[in-house]
Amino acid sequence: MAARSRGSGLFWAALSRRRAPGPGRCLSYQPHAPAPGTWSTELSRLSHRDLYRLSVTDPDRFWGAAAADRLRWVEPFHRVRDCDLSSGRIGWFLGGKLNVSVNCLDVHVEKHPDRVALIWEQDEPGTEVKVTYRELLETTCRLANALKSHGINKGDRVAIYMPVSPLAVAAMLACARIGAVHTVVFAGFSSDALAGRIQDAGCKAVITFNEGVRGGRVIQLKATVDAAVKTCPSVQHVFVCQRTETPVVMGERDVQLEEPAVCAPEALDSEDLLFLLYTSGSTGKPKGVVHTQAGYLLYASLTLQHVFDYRDGDVFGCVADVGWITGHSYVVYGPLCNGATTVLFESTPVYPNPGKRHLEYGWMGGWMDGWMMVGEPINHEAWHWFHSVVGEGRCPLVDTWWQTETGGVCIAPRPADEGAPIVPAMAMRPFFGIQPVLMGEKGEQLSGNDITGALCISQPWPGIARSIYGDHQRFVDTYFKPYPVPFAFVVLKEDLSDDAPAVLQQLRDLVATKIAKYAVPEHFLVVTRLPKTRSGKIMRRILRKVAMETTEDLGDVSTLDDPSVVKEIIEAHEAYRKQRQEEKKKK
């Protein structure tokens, strides 16, 4: 290990003891599954084009072979899928039992226990910690035992309020090991935002640090949890780990973690809940997206390998926070299921300054083989900058389309046939099992050439979300029914601000030409900026509230990078509304 943080607490105490079980000590899973990344002999001879064709024409055969090849099962599944999108019924690998933590840890400890699982790049540049698969398994077992000894059982919900760190990863895997359902909450959210998610999920416990460190700032995590759980009667215990040396005040429900290093994994049904992940809803109330065991893990594993060309022994770096779906799929579950070494990035790219952090990682040196962009569509300028400056013209830029509800990448330039081109600023190609279709405004499927419509996916895939926690009808209404045409909020570049009417007409023409005339918004509102979260994601539910003139109930805005933008947009909309009324009077 290059360095350790001070006040290391449970995790580093576990590492220093080095009493992790040897290969097989915690296991009851035999025989071995094939190595990750292999296909059955029958499928291994197929080209990418033929594999994709098979995945959409015979999904049972394709996904059945993938699940049998890549995952270790306690009991084999007897049916590949049972799905009906009209009612939101989605089931994969029915009858099968497995454990996600076993597939992410134990199977690799058997073969290469000392391979590095995690490289934790801490907040202060130049400090990193390397954690092997054996060490991560031991810590996961300790946390799992702590949860079990305090009454956390299969199906119980556990909130994880921790920044990017090995302990956050171990907490997720510990829940998976005993069958508890984790919901990771971004460690920058307010106590109100945290409380709302705990209440909706009915969490029985919270796992947190005394403090967090990010960009040179200390974040009071335990204090935020204390404030949140005052309104959360379901919480029985708060498990506290030490990230810094600052003492923490412990209450009656608080538990300092320390437990034995061996924990037998629970055999879980393929459709048992794995985690909830909350996204902003149109009503202002966050919705808990439900992901289950086998299908999610298989899809995260498969997309990690084929979209990013992961090969055994590679180091995979994704700097997303574990509080987002990107962190779940491509920091934790996807890489670990493949036996990869995955990078955890605690800090920000600009601390202490952009140059030092970039040079330290080689981000300006072109050593990385590929890049993934998520959150918002990438524009041509950013694409060419990444490709030319960051990648020195050698780095393939993988522009992906997906979201929390899809579980993993659905459209991306890779995988593809050898030599297939990458077009700038386009996600381009559907992944295995993803069959895009165009739908008309009445929900009908369109066919033929030179047509426009809404881009939808016609059939389910293993990684698709199963429901919205506690409100399945909302799940059906949100994702499987037609939606109204949009209201456009426009941010103009400074050199275009004096010619707004002409620019807006160009936008109308562009939408009519590139999408469809019926999709041209009736309203275009020019604003100076948009409401964005700290990760850069546009909070569209706020814009929807403004457009619908229901701003009296905006919901939680504490997750915004700058909440004052909401007032600016409301005032701009009010001025626009009055202008429209005056125009109508003149007519």
XYZ file of C-alpha atoms in Angstrom:
587
model
C 0.000 0.000 0.000
C 1.310 3.413 -0.932
C -0.412 5.298 1.870
C -3.183 5.100 4.436
C -5.499 7.684 5.857
C -5.255 8.536 9.503
C -8.110 7.500 11.765
C -8.561 4.445 9.595
C -11.046 2.584 11.788
C -12.549 -0.793 10.996
C -11.381 -1.214 7.434
C -7.720 -0.617 8.054
C -7.827 -2.560 11.293
C -9.143 -5.461 9.254
C -6.349 -5.059 6.731
C -3.631 -4.907 9.346
C -4.790 -8.168 10.935
C -4.711 -9.954 7.564
C -6.811 -12.853 8.838
C -8.857 -13.121 5.658
C -10.080 -16.579 4.787
C -8.038 -18.543 2.312
C -9.596 -19.703 -0.937
C -12.764 -21.666 -0.281
C -12.994 -20.960 3.443
C -16.193 -18.897 3.152
C -17.629 -20.798 0.231
C -20.256 -23.420 -0.319
C -20.588 -22.968 -4.088
C -19.454 -25.773 -6.413
C -18.624 -26.536 -9.122
C -16.684 -23.615 -10.574
C -18.347 -21.524 -13.255
C -16.407 -20.752 -16.444
C -14.085 -17.748 -16.312
C -15.802 -14.356 -16.708
C -16.034 -13.271 -20.317
C -16.378 -16.733 -21.819
C -19.306 -17.879 -23.918
C -20.565 -21.349 -24.425
C -18.741 -23.202 -27.188
C -21.794 -22.781 -29.377
C -21.832 -18.970 -29.113
C -18.087 -18.335 -29.007
C -17.782 -18.929 -32.763
C -20.308 -16.213 -33.669
C -19.350 -12.763 -34.930
C -20.592 -9.652 -33.164
C -23.260 -9.166 -35.815
C -24.521 -12.714 -35.420
C -24.422 -12.466 -31.614
C -26.521 -9.305 -31.697
C -28.997 -10.858 -34.129
C -29.332 -13.885 -31.862
C -29.800 -11.653 -28.788
C -32.904 -9.987 -30.248
C -34.375 -12.928 -32.185
C -33.770 -15.638 -29.578
C -33.182 -13.846 -26.261
C -33.859 -16.969 -24.208
C -30.995 -18.793 -25.871
C -28.633 -15.811 -25.768
C -29.226 -14.658 -22.183
C -29.580 -18.194 -20.893
C -26.122 -19.055 -22.228
C -24.655 -15.797 -20.871
C -26.104 -16.334 -17.385
C -24.955 -19.941 -17.217
C -21.457 -19.043 -18.429
C -20.758 -15.918 -16.382
C -22.474 -16.367 -13.034
C -22.106 -18.927 -10.258
C -25.441 -20.364 -9.187
C -26.462 -22.110 -5.990
C -29.429 -23.547 -7.856
C -29.802 -23.332 -11.653
C -32.644 -21.344 -13.182
C -35.382 -23.255 -14.989
C -36.813 -20.419 -17.094
C -34.860 -17.596 -18.742
C -37.566 -14.924 -18.661
C -41.192 -14.121 -17.961
C -41.966 -10.561 -19.059
C -44.971 -8.467 -20.031
C -44.069 -4.807 -20.509
C -47.688 -3.671 -20.753
C -48.164 -4.533 -17.078
C -44.547 -3.935 -16.049
C -44.029 -7.603 -15.170
C -40.354 -8.439 -15.598
C -38.663 -11.626 -14.429
C -35.350 -13.177 -15.451
C -33.648 -16.494 -14.648
C -36.602 -17.775 -12.678
C -35.997 -20.516 -10.140
C -32.300 -19.720 -9.940
C -30.531 -18.883 -6.690
C -27.195 -17.120 -6.293
C -25.350 -14.533 -4.225
C -24.048 -11.335 -5.797
C -21.182 -10.884 -3.324
C -19.961 -14.408 -4.065
C -19.876 -13.596 -7.776
C -17.998 -10.353 -7.083
C -15.562 -11.633 -4.421
C -15.393 -15.322 -3.488
C -14.998 -16.663 -7.007
C -11.973 -14.409 -7.500
C -10.477 -15.105 -4.066
C -10.421 -18.775 -5.062
C -8.280 -18.065 -8.117
C -6.214 -14.964 -7.344
C -6.743 -13.794 -3.735
C -3.930 -11.236 -3.875
C -5.089 -9.499 -7.040
C -5.874 -5.854 -6.293
C -9.631 -5.306 -6.287
C -9.696 -1.604 -5.390
C -7.312 1.303 -5.845
C -8.570 4.072 -3.596
C -7.237 7.434 -4.710
C -7.854 9.557 -1.650
C -8.703 13.226 -1.515
C -5.131 14.381 -1.086
C -3.187 13.836 -4.338
C -0.489 11.194 -4.116
C -2.217 9.114 -1.438
C -3.708 5.828 -2.478
C -4.669 2.556 -0.866
C -4.717 -0.796 -2.656
C -7.112 -3.465 -1.438
C -6.903 -7.076 -2.598
C -9.874 -9.332 -3.271
C -9.041 -11.308 -0.120
C -8.969 -8.153 2.006
C -12.198 -6.866 0.487
C -13.911 -10.196 1.166
C -12.808 -10.118 4.806
C -14.067 -6.586 5.321
C -17.331 -7.389 3.558
C -17.840 -10.364 5.877
C -17.101 -8.237 8.957
C -19.683 -5.673 7.921
C -22.183 -8.389 7.039
C -21.751 -9.966 10.467
C -22.204 -6.576 12.126
C -25.487 -6.095 10.301
C -26.722 -9.598 11.119
C -25.767 -9.357 14.795
C -27.928 -6.235 15.080
C -31.008 -7.755 13.506
C -30.575 -6.860 9.842
C -31.928 -9.759 7.785
C -32.880 -10.662 4.239
C -35.204 -8.077 2.722
C -34.440 -5.332 5.266
C -33.484 -2.003 3.712
C -30.202 -0.334 4.639
C -29.217 3.239 3.704
C -25.539 3.803 2.903
C -24.504 7.440 3.320
C -20.806 7.301 2.497
C -18.468 8.896 -0.045
C -16.401 6.897 -2.509
C -14.251 4.534 -0.433
C -13.450 0.848 0.030
C -15.800 0.743 3.022
C -18.676 2.028 0.890
C -18.040 -0.794 -1.575
C -17.794 -3.312 1.274
C -21.064 -1.989 2.751
C -22.881 -2.563 -0.540
C -21.457 -6.068 -0.855
C -22.185 -6.837 2.812
C -25.854 -6.074 2.226
C -25.798 -8.240 -0.893
C -24.158 -11.058 1.072
C -26.936 -11.329 3.655
C -29.818 -10.426 1.325
C -30.424 -6.941 2.730
C -31.466 -4.280 0.198
C -29.115 -1.314 0.055
C -29.931 2.191 -1.055
C -26.839 4.341 -1.481
C -27.482 8.054 -0.933
C -24.990 10.557 -2.348
C -22.954 11.838 0.576
C -23.461 15.449 -0.468
C -27.229 15.367 -0.012
C -28.880 17.277 2.813
C -30.417 15.717 5.906
C -33.892 16.326 4.436
C -32.988 14.559 1.185
C -31.477 11.666 3.150
C -34.493 11.455 5.450
C -36.924 11.368 2.523
C -35.146 8.389 0.997
C -34.880 6.555 4.321
C -38.580 7.098 4.963
C -39.697 5.964 1.521
C -37.591 2.797 1.696
C -38.402 2.112 5.345
C -34.719 1.628 6.132
C -33.920 -0.296 9.279
C -30.305 0.907 9.488
C -27.879 3.502 8.143
C -24.155 3.007 7.499
C -22.013 6.147 7.487
C -18.644 7.716 8.340
C -17.931 10.155 11.140
C -16.832 12.644 8.481
C -16.079 12.745 4.768
C -13.264 14.505 2.924
C -13.662 15.969 -0.563
C -11.785 18.712 -2.364
C -9.933 19.631 0.811
C -13.174 20.129 2.741
C -14.423 18.109 5.694
C -18.079 17.028 5.434
C -20.052 16.279 8.607
C -21.676 13.002 7.612
C -22.602 11.636 11.042
C -24.156 14.961 12.042
C -26.241 14.921 8.854
C -27.389 11.371 9.598
C -28.270 12.331 13.172
C -30.463 15.153 11.877
C -32.095 12.888 9.290
C -32.983 9.958 11.532
C -34.879 12.214 13.943
C -37.782 11.917 11.496
C -37.118 8.278 10.557
C -38.671 5.969 13.166
C -37.848 2.865 11.102
C -34.109 3.302 11.755
C -32.984 1.097 14.634
C -29.211 1.370 14.244
C -26.639 3.729 12.752
C -23.345 1.967 11.990
C -20.431 4.387 12.190
C -16.975 4.050 10.613
C -14.041 6.425 11.130
C -12.698 8.288 8.073
C -10.885 10.960 10.079
C -9.514 11.189 13.619
C -12.275 13.532 14.766
C -14.207 11.961 17.669
C -17.868 11.355 17.034
C -20.707 11.584 19.523
C -22.398 8.172 19.772
C -26.038 7.828 20.700
C -28.110 4.867 21.853
C -28.771 3.561 18.348
C -25.183 4.110 17.129
C -22.840 1.143 16.620
C -19.077 1.121 16.031
C -18.242 -1.682 13.661
C -16.132 -4.711 14.582
C -17.138 -8.306 13.852
C -15.688 -11.696 12.808
C -14.264 -12.053 9.301
C -16.276 -15.063 8.093
C -19.887 -14.750 6.921
C -21.697 -17.466 4.981
C -23.493 -16.022 1.931
C -27.266 -16.140 1.658
C -28.733 -18.013 -1.301
C -31.067 -15.495 -2.941
C -33.692 -15.859 -5.641
C -32.733 -14.286 -8.944
C -35.562 -11.752 -8.563
C -34.980 -10.857 -4.915
C -34.275 -7.145 -4.469
C -30.593 -6.176 -4.644
C -30.820 -2.399 -4.239
C -32.981 0.689 -4.505
C -31.597 3.813 -6.119
C -33.515 7.055 -5.833
C -33.914 9.443 -8.743
C -35.770 12.725 -8.891
C -39.426 12.271 -9.783
C -41.732 14.639 -11.638
C -43.825 15.123 -8.504
C -40.842 16.263 -6.457
C -40.879 13.026 -4.494
C -37.826 10.887 -5.334
C -38.699 7.510 -6.788
C -36.892 4.378 -5.642
C -35.879 2.441 -8.752
C -35.803 -1.300 -7.998
C -33.010 -3.567 -9.268
C -32.817 -7.266 -8.527
C -30.062 -9.858 -8.232
C -29.110 -11.971 -11.241
C -30.291 -9.921 -14.208
C -28.702 -6.696 -13.012
C -25.389 -8.362 -12.174
C -25.213 -10.202 -15.488
C -25.959 -7.051 -17.477
C -23.476 -4.899 -15.546
C -20.817 -7.571 -15.976
C -21.443 -8.094 -19.673
C -21.606 -4.401 -20.590
C -18.454 -3.675 -18.583
C -16.542 -6.250 -20.584
C -17.868 -5.614 -24.080
C -18.560 -1.857 -24.126
C -15.206 -0.969 -22.574
C -13.226 -3.910 -23.938
C -12.230 -5.100 -20.478
C -9.662 -7.888 -20.491
C -8.420 -9.975 -17.612
C -5.860 -8.061 -15.568
C -6.894 -4.575 -16.723
C -7.262 -1.668 -14.313
C -10.659 -0.050 -14.885
C -11.148 3.575 -13.832
C -14.534 5.236 -13.422
C -14.618 8.392 -11.272
C -18.368 8.379 -10.589
C -19.707 8.503 -7.042
C -21.129 5.254 -5.678
C -24.359 7.152 -4.972
C -25.241 7.079 -8.687
C -26.070 4.166 -10.978
C -22.741 4.657 -12.776
C -20.970 4.011 -9.502
C -23.071 0.925 -8.848
C -22.619 -0.618 -12.298
C -19.142 0.517 -13.344
C -17.283 1.205 -10.113
C -18.550 -1.718 -8.040
C -20.625 -4.557 -9.485
C -19.536 -4.677 -13.134
C -15.764 -4.521 -12.512
C -15.765 -6.812 -9.467
C -17.916 -9.441 -11.171
C -15.290 -9.489 -13.932
C -12.431 -9.777 -11.436
C -11.074 -6.373 -12.427
C -9.048 -3.862 -10.460
C -11.380 -0.878 -10.103
C -10.388 2.681 -9.165
C -12.215 4.595 -6.416
C -11.802 8.368 -6.680
C -12.612 10.217 -3.462
C -11.733 13.743 -4.576
C -12.628 16.064 -7.459
C -10.686 16.479 -10.736
C -9.886 20.111 -9.896
C -8.418 19.636 -6.387
C -5.918 20.982 -5.485
C -5.733 22.234 -9.067
C -6.649 20.695 -12.445
C -3.103 20.485 -13.719
C -1.730 18.538 -10.766
C -4.572 16.030 -10.701
C -4.488 15.528 -14.485
C -0.745 15.085 -14.638
C -0.769 12.716 -11.682
C -3.225 10.403 -13.391
C -1.909 10.790 -16.877
C -5.280 12.210 -17.900
C -3.387 14.574 -20.185
C -0.900 11.888 -21.137
C -3.172 9.545 -23.025
C -2.469 6.358 -21.057
C -6.126 5.457 -20.733
C -7.498 3.152 -23.428
C -11.057 4.505 -23.490
C -13.438 7.002 -21.968
C -17.047 6.848 -20.886
C -19.234 9.945 -20.674
C -22.511 9.818 -18.759
C -25.045 12.283 -17.386
C -25.840 14.407 -20.420
C -25.396 14.099 -24.205
C -21.871 14.979 -25.280
C -21.556 17.722 -27.885
C -19.165 17.818 -30.844
C -16.808 20.327 -29.239
C -16.379 18.235 -26.096
C -16.027 15.035 -28.128
C -13.223 16.440 -30.278
C -11.504 17.986 -27.264
C -11.492 14.658 -25.413
C -10.351 12.750 -28.474
C -7.629 15.172 -29.556
C -6.324 16.644 -26.305
C -6.979 13.964 -23.695
C -6.671 10.946 -25.965
C -3.970 12.430 -28.245
C -5.977 11.234 -31.236
C -5.473 7.582 -30.255
C -8.155 7.082 -27.661
C -11.537 5.709 -28.749
C -14.238 7.806 -27.086
C -17.142 5.626 -25.964
C -20.254 7.807 -25.807
C -22.889 5.788 -23.970
C -26.670 6.093 -23.618
C -28.347 4.622 -20.554
C -29.862 5.632 -17.225
C -30.662 4.457 -13.706
C -33.636 2.482 -14.939
C -31.674 0.511 -17.567
C -29.073 -0.847 -15.133
C -26.268 -0.555 -17.669
C -25.276 0.775 -21.071
C -27.940 0.253 -23.755
C -26.457 2.084 -26.760
C -22.748 2.711 -27.424
C -20.212 2.582 -30.274
C -18.786 -0.650 -28.884
C -19.048 -3.601 -29.158
C -19.080 -3.722 -32.930
C -17.608 -5.607 -35.848
C -13.859 -5.176 -36.225
C -12.986 -1.862 -37.832
C -16.458 -0.359 -37.374
C -16.221 3.440 -37.191
C -17.100 5.710 -34.273
C -19.092 8.803 -35.221
C -18.459 11.830 -32.947
C -21.185 12.703 -30.413
C -23.298 9.630 -31.216
C -23.985 6.582 -29.075
C -24.606 4.685 -32.326
C -25.183 0.954 -31.702
C -27.550 -1.026 -29.472
C -26.020 -3.486 -27.033
C -26.909 -7.181 -27.056
C -30.631 -7.679 -26.465
C -31.479 -3.992 -26.948
C -33.896 -3.535 -29.850
C -34.658 0.160 -30.497
C -37.900 1.100 -32.240
C -39.600 4.331 -33.249
C -43.052 5.031 -31.808
C -45.682 7.468 -33.021
C -47.465 10.026 -30.871
C -50.334 7.595 -30.199
C -47.999 4.835 -29.058
C -47.969 2.932 -32.356
C -44.752 1.330 -33.670
C -43.487 2.926 -36.881
C -41.699 1.163 -39.727
C -40.127 2.014 -43.050
C -37.542 4.561 -44.189
C -37.419 8.316 -43.668
C -39.645 8.291 -40.585
C -39.472 10.106 -37.269
C -40.793 9.285 -33.836
C -39.925 8.645 -30.209
C -37.002 6.274 -29.594
C -38.100 3.342 -27.412
C -36.846 -0.166 -26.618
C -39.222 -2.895 -27.719
C -38.287 -5.813 -25.480
C -36.896 -6.261 -21.962
C -33.294 -7.085 -21.099
C -31.896 -8.532 -17.853
C -30.659 -5.217 -16.425
C -33.948 -3.327 -16.747
C -35.443 -1.956 -13.521
C -38.259 -4.027 -12.074
C -40.433 -1.389 -10.447
C -40.617 1.819 -8.443
C -40.481 0.832 -4.803
C -43.945 0.907 -3.272
C -45.653 2.224 -6.422
C -45.665 -0.220 -9.327
C -48.413 1.655 -11.146
C -46.213 4.729 -11.252
C -43.544 2.522 -12.841
C -45.960 1.415 -15.565
C -47.316 4.918 -16.181
C -43.857 6.491 -16.305
C -42.051 4.048 -18.569
C -44.576 2.079 -20.611
C -47.161 4.646 -21.739
C -47.067 7.550 -24.249
C -45.965 10.961 -23.021
C -46.919 14.550 -24.093
C -44.713 16.722 -26.368
C -42.032 18.958 -24.673
C -41.584 22.522 -23.373
C -38.127 23.863 -24.333
C -35.782 25.717 -21.983
C -32.935 27.271 -23.952
C -29.548 28.591 -22.813
C -27.936 30.769 -25.485
C -24.238 31.315 -25.938
C -23.181 34.897 -25.231
C -22.576 35.748 -28.886
C -26.142 34.660 -29.758
C -28.041 36.403 -26.966
C -28.813 39.468 -29.113
C -30.383 37.366 -31.849
C -32.639 35.120 -29.755
C -35.739 35.138 -32.062
C -33.714 33.949 -35.041
C -32.007 31.246 -33.005
C -35.320 29.974 -31.629
C -36.754 29.750 -35.139
C -33.711 27.733 -36.175
C -34.394 25.405 -33.252
C -38.024 24.954 -34.337
C -36.898 24.117 -37.842
C -34.251 21.736 -36.544
C -36.696 19.788 -34.367
C -39.197 19.571 -37.212
C -36.528 18.308 -39.606
C -34.566 15.975 -37.357
C -37.400 14.599 -35.172
C -40.928 15.416 -36.313
C -43.219 18.386 -36.732
C -45.464 17.170 -33.920
C -42.438 17.226 -31.593
C -41.777 20.957 -32.041
C -42.373 22.548 -28.615
C -45.117 25.127 -28.415
C -43.053 27.128 -25.924
C -39.374 28.150 -25.984
C -38.143 29.896 -22.835
C -34.676 31.471 -22.881
C -32.903 31.253 -19.507
C -29.378 32.072 -18.409
C -28.688 28.622 -16.908
C -30.355 25.339 -15.970
C -30.849 23.630 -12.594
C -28.080 21.050 -12.275
C -27.011 18.665 -9.549
C -23.441 18.556 -8.308
C -22.729 15.793 -10.812
C -23.844 18.018 -13.702
C -27.199 16.327 -14.358
C -30.078 18.612 -15.308
C -32.933 18.324 -12.788
C -35.746 18.131 -15.292
C -38.523 17.691 -12.735
C -38.003 21.322 -11.662
C -38.253 22.510 -15.267
C -41.404 20.417 -15.668
C -42.926 22.052 -12.584
C -42.130 25.499 -13.970
C -43.636 24.641 -17.354
C -46.792 23.275 -15.704
C -46.991 26.306 -13.386
C -46.999 24.164 -10.257
C -43.970 25.693 -8.571
C -45.654 25.832 -5.176
C -44.475 22.236 -4.659
C -40.974 21.957 -6.098
C -39.856 19.241 -3.727
C -36.283 18.944 -2.493
C -33.874 21.370 -4.230
C -30.961 20.921 -1.823
C -29.280 18.546 -4.269
C -28.748 21.384 -6.763
C -25.295 22.802 -7.235
C -26.820 26.305 -6.911
C -30.460 26.414 -5.729
C -30.732 30.122 -6.617
C -31.100 29.159 -10.280
C -34.673 28.022 -9.530
C -35.762 31.546 -8.655
C -34.191 32.883 -11.850
C -36.071 30.381 -14.013
C -39.404 30.994 -12.240
C -39.014 34.750 -12.761
C -38.125 34.228 -16.439
C -41.164 32.024 -16.907
C -43.436 34.554 -15.220
C -42.173 37.284 -17.551
C -42.683 34.958 -20.532
C -46.219 34.119 -19.392
C -47.162 37.791 -19.065
C -45.691 38.495 -22.495
C -47.818 35.725 -24.010
C -50.940 37.102 -22.332
C -50.267 40.573 -23.760
C -49.763 39.113 -27.226
C -53.094 37.281 -26.989
C -54.894 40.488 -25.961
C -53.523 42.332 -28.980
C -54.814 39.579 -31.261
